[in-house]
Structure formats: C-alpha cells, structure tokens
Amino acid sequence: MHRGARLTMDGSVVQGNVRARGPVSMSDTDVHGDVFLGDGWGEDLPGVSLSAAASTVRGSVTGRADLVSLRYARVGGVYDVETQEMTRLRASTLIGPVTARGGRLVVHDSAFLSGLTADGAGDVLVCRTTVVGDLRVTALTDYARLGVEGTHPCRTSVGGSVLLERNEHSIDLGDLHVAHHLVCHENTGPRRITGVAGASVGGQRLGQCLT
C-alpha cells in the first residue's frame, strides 16, 4: 500500500501478507499470511488503522496503528500492536499470545487461547471473556476494570494467573474467576485494587492482593 492509501476488502482471500500504510477494512475476508501495521517502515504513519469483521488472519498482527477493531474475527498467530487511540475486541478469538500497548483496551465476549497482556495501555475493560493463559496488566495510564463494567458484573475467566503490576491507576475486579494465582505488586492508584475479596482464586493471593 502507498502511504495513507485506504484498503477495503469484502469477501476476499489474500494468499500472502497485508502491509498497511493507511486504513485497512476487512469484511468476510481470509488473510493467509500476516498483517503488518505501519511499523515495518521504521517511521510513524498517522492514519493507520485496522477494522476486521467476520474475518480471519491466519498469521500474526503486529505493528503500530491509531485504532484496531476486531469483531467476530480470528487471529491465528501473535497479536502485538501499539495503538494511539484504542484496541476494541468483540466476539473475537485470538489463538496466539496477545499484547496490547498504549491506547485504550476494550474487550467483550472474546476468547484468548494463550495469554493477554495490557502493557502501558490507557483504561482497560475486559468483560465476558475467557483467557486460557495468564492475564497481565502493567503500567496503566488510566484505570482498569476486569470482570465488571460500570456497576454490572460480567463474568470473566482466566485459566492461568492474573498479574497486576506497576500500575499508577486504580483497578476494579468484579466477577473474575482465576484458576491459578492473583498477583499484585507496586500498584499505586488512588483506590489501589478493589474487589479482591470477591474474586474467585484457585491458587494464592499474593502481594497487595493478599487477604
């Protein structure tokens, strides 16, 4: 793609990779390779975004973008993207490890078959979601809600551990079910971590989450 060019695919099959230098919109599309967002050229490319609905990326999604939106989508490989504005995932399945950097992270009704990490993200919401591996939240730039949206619980299950580390903003836990450990270190938000006692934890509660 040329810098800033828009790419729209509907009912398409891409046998190779997609390299985005502008907005990319996919609907009912199957990408057999990887999706590279902006970052591959070693420069900031404002206007890069990915919107994928009812689509599959069999490889990885990596790079930098203003916005990523996945709806009823599937990613087979690694997801590691830094956003300026938001990562929004709804009713999607991500098979490889997921790292969302920067921007907001908003997740509803999704499945992460490896782990999910929010690193340096803005406000984080994870709701009605399953994480097979570990869920890690670190270096927040705004508050986080796990298993709760507003005042409404929304069951979220983690097959590994939940690790909350080095966050300068508050974290609220709701209907959160953790198979292994709940680990909390160096969290300095005004409310620290709320809802710890109500979380279901199969292993140990460690650090600030010790009750």
Short mmCIF file of N, CA, C and O in Angstrom, two decimals, residues 15-83:
data_model
loop_
_atom_site.label_atom_id
_atom_site.label_comp_id
_atom_site.label_asym_id
_atom_site.label_seq_id
_atom_site.Cartn_x
_atom_site.Cartn_y
_atom_site.Cartn_z
N GLN A 15 -3.64 -14.48 -0.29
CA GLN A 15 -2.75 -15.62 -0.14
C GLN A 15 -1.49 -15.30 0.64
O GLN A 15 -0.86 -16.18 1.22
N GLY A 16 -1.09 -14.03 0.67
CA GLY A 16 0.13 -13.62 1.36
C GLY A 16 -0.14 -12.69 2.52
O GLY A 16 -1.11 -12.86 3.26
N ASN A 17 0.72 -11.67 2.66
CA ASN A 17 0.65 -10.72 3.76
C ASN A 17 -0.07 -9.44 3.37
O ASN A 17 -0.19 -9.12 2.18
N VAL A 18 -0.51 -8.70 4.37
CA VAL A 18 -1.06 -7.36 4.17
C VAL A 18 -0.17 -6.38 4.92
O VAL A 18 0.09 -6.54 6.11
N ARG A 19 0.32 -5.36 4.19
CA ARG A 19 1.16 -4.32 4.79
C ARG A 19 0.41 -3.00 4.70
O ARG A 19 0.18 -2.49 3.59
N ALA A 20 0.03 -2.46 5.86
CA ALA A 20 -0.84 -1.28 5.89
C ALA A 20 -0.04 -0.01 6.11
O ALA A 20 0.73 0.09 7.07
N ARG A 21 -0.28 0.97 5.24
CA ARG A 21 0.28 2.31 5.43
C ARG A 21 -0.84 3.34 5.54
O ARG A 21 -0.61 4.54 5.46
N GLY A 22 -2.05 2.85 5.72
CA GLY A 22 -3.23 3.70 5.87
C GLY A 22 -4.34 2.85 6.48
O GLY A 22 -4.09 1.79 7.04
N PRO A 23 -5.59 3.26 6.37
CA PRO A 23 -6.70 2.48 6.93
C PRO A 23 -6.94 1.19 6.15
O PRO A 23 -6.95 1.19 4.92
N VAL A 24 -7.15 0.09 6.89
CA VAL A 24 -7.48 -1.19 6.29
C VAL A 24 -8.82 -1.65 6.87
O VAL A 24 -9.00 -1.69 8.09
N SER A 25 -9.74 -2.00 5.97
CA SER A 25 -11.04 -2.51 6.39
C SER A 25 -11.28 -3.86 5.74
O SER A 25 -11.19 -3.98 4.52
N MET A 26 -11.57 -4.89 6.56
CA MET A 26 -11.79 -6.23 6.05
C MET A 26 -13.14 -6.74 6.54
O MET A 26 -13.46 -6.62 7.72
N SER A 27 -13.90 -7.33 5.64
CA SER A 27 -15.17 -7.97 5.99
C SER A 27 -15.25 -9.31 5.27
O SER A 27 -15.02 -9.36 4.05
N ASP A 28 -15.54 -10.37 6.02
CA ASP A 28 -15.65 -11.70 5.43
C ASP A 28 -14.43 -12.01 4.57
O ASP A 28 -14.54 -12.48 3.44
N THR A 29 -13.26 -11.76 5.15
CA THR A 29 -12.00 -11.89 4.41
C THR A 29 -11.07 -12.85 5.13
O THR A 29 -11.06 -12.92 6.36
N ASP A 30 -10.29 -13.61 4.36
CA ASP A 30 -9.34 -14.59 4.89
C ASP A 30 -7.94 -14.20 4.43
O ASP A 30 -7.65 -14.22 3.22
N VAL A 31 -7.08 -13.83 5.39
CA VAL A 31 -5.69 -13.49 5.09
C VAL A 31 -4.83 -14.69 5.51
O VAL A 31 -4.79 -15.04 6.69
N HIS A 32 -4.14 -15.29 4.55
CA HIS A 32 -3.36 -16.49 4.84
C HIS A 32 -2.03 -16.17 5.51
O HIS A 32 -1.41 -17.05 6.11
N GLY A 33 -1.57 -14.94 5.40
CA GLY A 33 -0.30 -14.54 5.98
C GLY A 33 -0.47 -13.64 7.18
O GLY A 33 -1.40 -13.80 7.98
N ASP A 34 0.44 -12.67 7.31
CA ASP A 34 0.46 -11.74 8.43
C ASP A 34 -0.10 -10.39 8.02
O ASP A 34 -0.16 -10.04 6.83
N VAL A 35 -0.48 -9.60 9.05
CA VAL A 35 -0.86 -8.20 8.83
C VAL A 35 0.15 -7.33 9.57
O VAL A 35 0.32 -7.46 10.79
N PHE A 36 0.83 -6.46 8.82
CA PHE A 36 1.82 -5.52 9.38
C PHE A 36 1.21 -4.12 9.35
O PHE A 36 0.83 -3.63 8.29
N LEU A 37 1.15 -3.48 10.51
CA LEU A 37 0.52 -2.17 10.62
C LEU A 37 1.59 -1.09 10.80
O LEU A 37 2.16 -0.94 11.88
N GLY A 38 1.87 -0.36 9.72
CA GLY A 38 2.69 0.84 9.79
C GLY A 38 4.12 0.66 10.21
O GLY A 38 5.03 1.20 9.60
N ASP A 39 4.35 -0.12 11.26
CA ASP A 39 5.62 -0.16 11.95
C ASP A 39 6.76 -0.68 11.09
O ASP A 39 7.93 -0.37 11.36
N GLY A 40 6.46 -1.43 10.07
CA GLY A 40 7.51 -2.08 9.30
C GLY A 40 8.45 -1.15 8.57
O GLY A 40 9.49 -1.55 8.10
N TRP A 41 8.07 0.15 8.47
CA TRP A 41 8.91 1.10 7.74
C TRP A 41 9.75 1.96 8.68
O TRP A 41 10.42 2.87 8.26
N GLY A 42 9.69 1.68 10.00
CA GLY A 42 10.52 2.40 10.94
C GLY A 42 10.16 3.87 11.08
O GLY A 42 11.00 4.70 11.42
N GLU A 43 8.94 4.24 10.80
CA GLU A 43 8.51 5.63 10.90
C GLU A 43 7.06 5.67 11.38
O GLU A 43 6.33 4.70 11.27
N ASP A 44 6.68 6.82 11.96
CA ASP A 44 5.30 6.98 12.37
C ASP A 44 4.44 7.25 11.14
O ASP A 44 4.77 8.09 10.30
N LEU A 45 3.33 6.54 11.05
CA LEU A 45 2.42 6.68 9.92
C LEU A 45 1.02 6.98 10.45
O LEU A 45 0.23 6.07 10.67
N PRO A 46 0.71 8.25 10.70
CA PRO A 46 -0.63 8.57 11.21
C PRO A 46 -1.70 8.16 10.21
O PRO A 46 -1.51 8.22 9.00
N GLY A 47 -2.84 7.72 10.76
CA GLY A 47 -3.94 7.29 9.91
C GLY A 47 -3.98 5.80 9.67
O GLY A 47 -4.94 5.29 9.07
N VAL A 48 -2.98 5.04 10.15
CA VAL A 48 -3.01 3.59 10.00
C VAL A 48 -4.04 3.02 10.97
O VAL A 48 -4.06 3.36 12.16
N SER A 49 -4.92 2.17 10.47
CA SER A 49 -5.91 1.52 11.32
C SER A 49 -6.29 0.18 10.71
O SER A 49 -6.06 -0.07 9.53
N LEU A 50 -6.88 -0.68 11.55
CA LEU A 50 -7.36 -1.98 11.09
C LEU A 50 -8.75 -2.20 11.65
O LEU A 50 -8.96 -2.16 12.85
N SER A 51 -9.69 -2.46 10.74
CA SER A 51 -11.04 -2.85 11.14
C SER A 51 -11.34 -4.18 10.45
O SER A 51 -11.36 -4.25 9.22
N ALA A 52 -11.56 -5.22 11.24
CA ALA A 52 -11.80 -6.55 10.68
C ALA A 52 -13.07 -7.12 11.28
O ALA A 52 -13.20 -7.26 12.50
N ALA A 53 -14.04 -7.44 10.41
CA ALA A 53 -15.32 -8.01 10.84
C ALA A 53 -15.51 -9.35 10.15
O ALA A 53 -15.34 -9.46 8.93
N ALA A 54 -15.86 -10.38 10.94
CA ALA A 54 -16.10 -11.71 10.39
C ALA A 54 -14.97 -12.14 9.45
O ALA A 54 -15.20 -12.69 8.38
N SER A 55 -13.74 -11.89 9.88
CA SER A 55 -12.57 -12.16 9.06
C SER A 55 -11.54 -12.96 9.85
O SER A 55 -11.58 -13.00 11.09
N THR A 56 -10.61 -13.59 9.11
CA THR A 56 -9.57 -14.41 9.72
C THR A 56 -8.20 -13.96 9.23
O THR A 56 -8.00 -13.78 8.03
N VAL A 57 -7.28 -13.80 10.17
CA VAL A 57 -5.86 -13.63 9.84
C VAL A 57 -5.16 -14.88 10.36
O VAL A 57 -5.10 -15.11 11.57
N ARG A 58 -4.65 -15.71 9.45
CA ARG A 58 -4.06 -16.97 9.88
C ARG A 58 -2.68 -16.77 10.49
O ARG A 58 -2.22 -17.59 11.28
N GLY A 59 -2.01 -15.70 10.15
CA GLY A 59 -0.72 -15.38 10.72
C GLY A 59 -0.86 -14.41 11.88
O GLY A 59 -1.83 -14.45 12.64
N SER A 60 0.11 -13.50 12.01
CA SER A 60 0.17 -12.57 13.12
C SER A 60 -0.30 -11.18 12.72
O SER A 60 -0.33 -10.84 11.53
N VAL A 61 -0.63 -10.37 13.72
CA VAL A 61 -0.96 -8.96 13.53
C VAL A 61 0.00 -8.17 14.41
O VAL A 61 -0.04 -8.31 15.64
N THR A 62 0.85 -7.35 13.81
CA THR A 62 1.87 -6.63 14.57
C THR A 62 2.04 -5.22 14.02
O THR A 62 1.65 -4.92 12.90
N GLY A 63 2.63 -4.34 14.86
CA GLY A 63 2.98 -3.01 14.40
C GLY A 63 2.38 -1.91 15.24
O GLY A 63 2.10 -2.08 16.44
N ARG A 64 2.13 -0.75 14.60
CA ARG A 64 1.58 0.43 15.27
C ARG A 64 0.43 0.98 14.46
O ARG A 64 0.49 1.00 13.23
N ALA A 65 -0.60 1.44 15.16
CA ALA A 65 -1.78 1.96 14.48
C ALA A 65 -2.48 2.97 15.38
O ALA A 65 -2.27 3.00 16.59
N ASP A 66 -3.33 3.79 14.76
CA ASP A 66 -4.18 4.66 15.56
C ASP A 66 -5.26 3.85 16.26
O ASP A 66 -5.55 4.06 17.44
N LEU A 67 -5.87 2.91 15.53
CA LEU A 67 -7.03 2.19 16.03
C LEU A 67 -7.06 0.78 15.46
O LEU A 67 -6.76 0.58 14.28
N VAL A 68 -7.43 -0.20 16.30
CA VAL A 68 -7.68 -1.56 15.85
C VAL A 68 -9.05 -1.98 16.37
O VAL A 68 -9.34 -1.84 17.56
N SER A 69 -9.90 -2.51 15.47
CA SER A 69 -11.21 -3.01 15.85
C SER A 69 -11.40 -4.38 15.23
O SER A 69 -11.36 -4.52 14.01
N LEU A 70 -11.60 -5.40 16.08
CA LEU A 70 -11.86 -6.76 15.62
C LEU A 70 -13.24 -7.18 16.12
O LEU A 70 -13.50 -7.15 17.33
N ARG A 71 -14.11 -7.57 15.19
CA ARG A 71 -15.47 -8.02 15.53
C ARG A 71 -15.72 -9.37 14.84
O ARG A 71 -15.61 -9.46 13.63
N TYR A 72 -16.04 -10.37 15.64
CA TYR A 72 -16.24 -11.71 15.09
C TYR A 72 -15.06 -12.09 14.20
O TYR A 72 -15.23 -12.64 13.11
N ALA A 73 -13.87 -11.80 14.69
CA ALA A 73 -12.65 -12.04 13.93
C ALA A 73 -11.81 -13.11 14.62
O ALA A 73 -12.04 -13.48 15.78
N ARG A 74 -10.83 -13.62 13.88
CA ARG A 74 -9.95 -14.67 14.39
C ARG A 74 -8.52 -14.37 13.95
O ARG A 74 -8.28 -14.09 12.77
N VAL A 75 -7.59 -14.44 14.90
CA VAL A 75 -6.16 -14.24 14.61
C VAL A 75 -5.43 -15.50 15.06
O VAL A 75 -5.51 -15.90 16.23
N GLY A 76 -4.70 -16.13 14.12
CA GLY A 76 -4.05 -17.40 14.42
C GLY A 76 -2.70 -17.28 15.08
O GLY A 76 -2.28 -18.18 15.81
N GLY A 77 -1.99 -16.19 14.82
CA GLY A 77 -0.64 -16.04 15.35
C GLY A 77 -0.56 -15.05 16.49
O GLY A 77 -1.53 -14.83 17.23
N VAL A 78 0.59 -14.43 16.62
CA VAL A 78 0.82 -13.42 17.65
C VAL A 78 0.06 -12.14 17.33
O VAL A 78 -0.02 -11.74 16.16
N TYR A 79 -0.49 -11.51 18.35
CA TYR A 79 -1.03 -10.15 18.21
C TYR A 79 -0.19 -9.25 19.11
O TYR A 79 -0.17 -9.43 20.34
N ASP A 80 0.50 -8.28 18.52
CA ASP A 80 1.33 -7.34 19.29
C ASP A 80 1.28 -5.99 18.58
O ASP A 80 1.99 -5.77 17.60
N VAL A 81 0.40 -5.11 19.06
CA VAL A 81 0.16 -3.84 18.38
C VAL A 81 0.13 -2.71 19.41
O VAL A 81 -0.49 -2.83 20.47
N GLU A 82 0.79 -1.61 19.09
CA GLU A 82 0.72 -0.38 19.87
C GLU A 82 -0.25 0.57 19.19
O GLU A 82 -0.09 0.87 18.01
N THR A 83 -1.27 1.01 19.92
CA THR A 83 -2.25 1.94 19.35
C THR A 83 -2.16 3.29 20.04
O THR A 83 -1.82 3.39 21.22
#
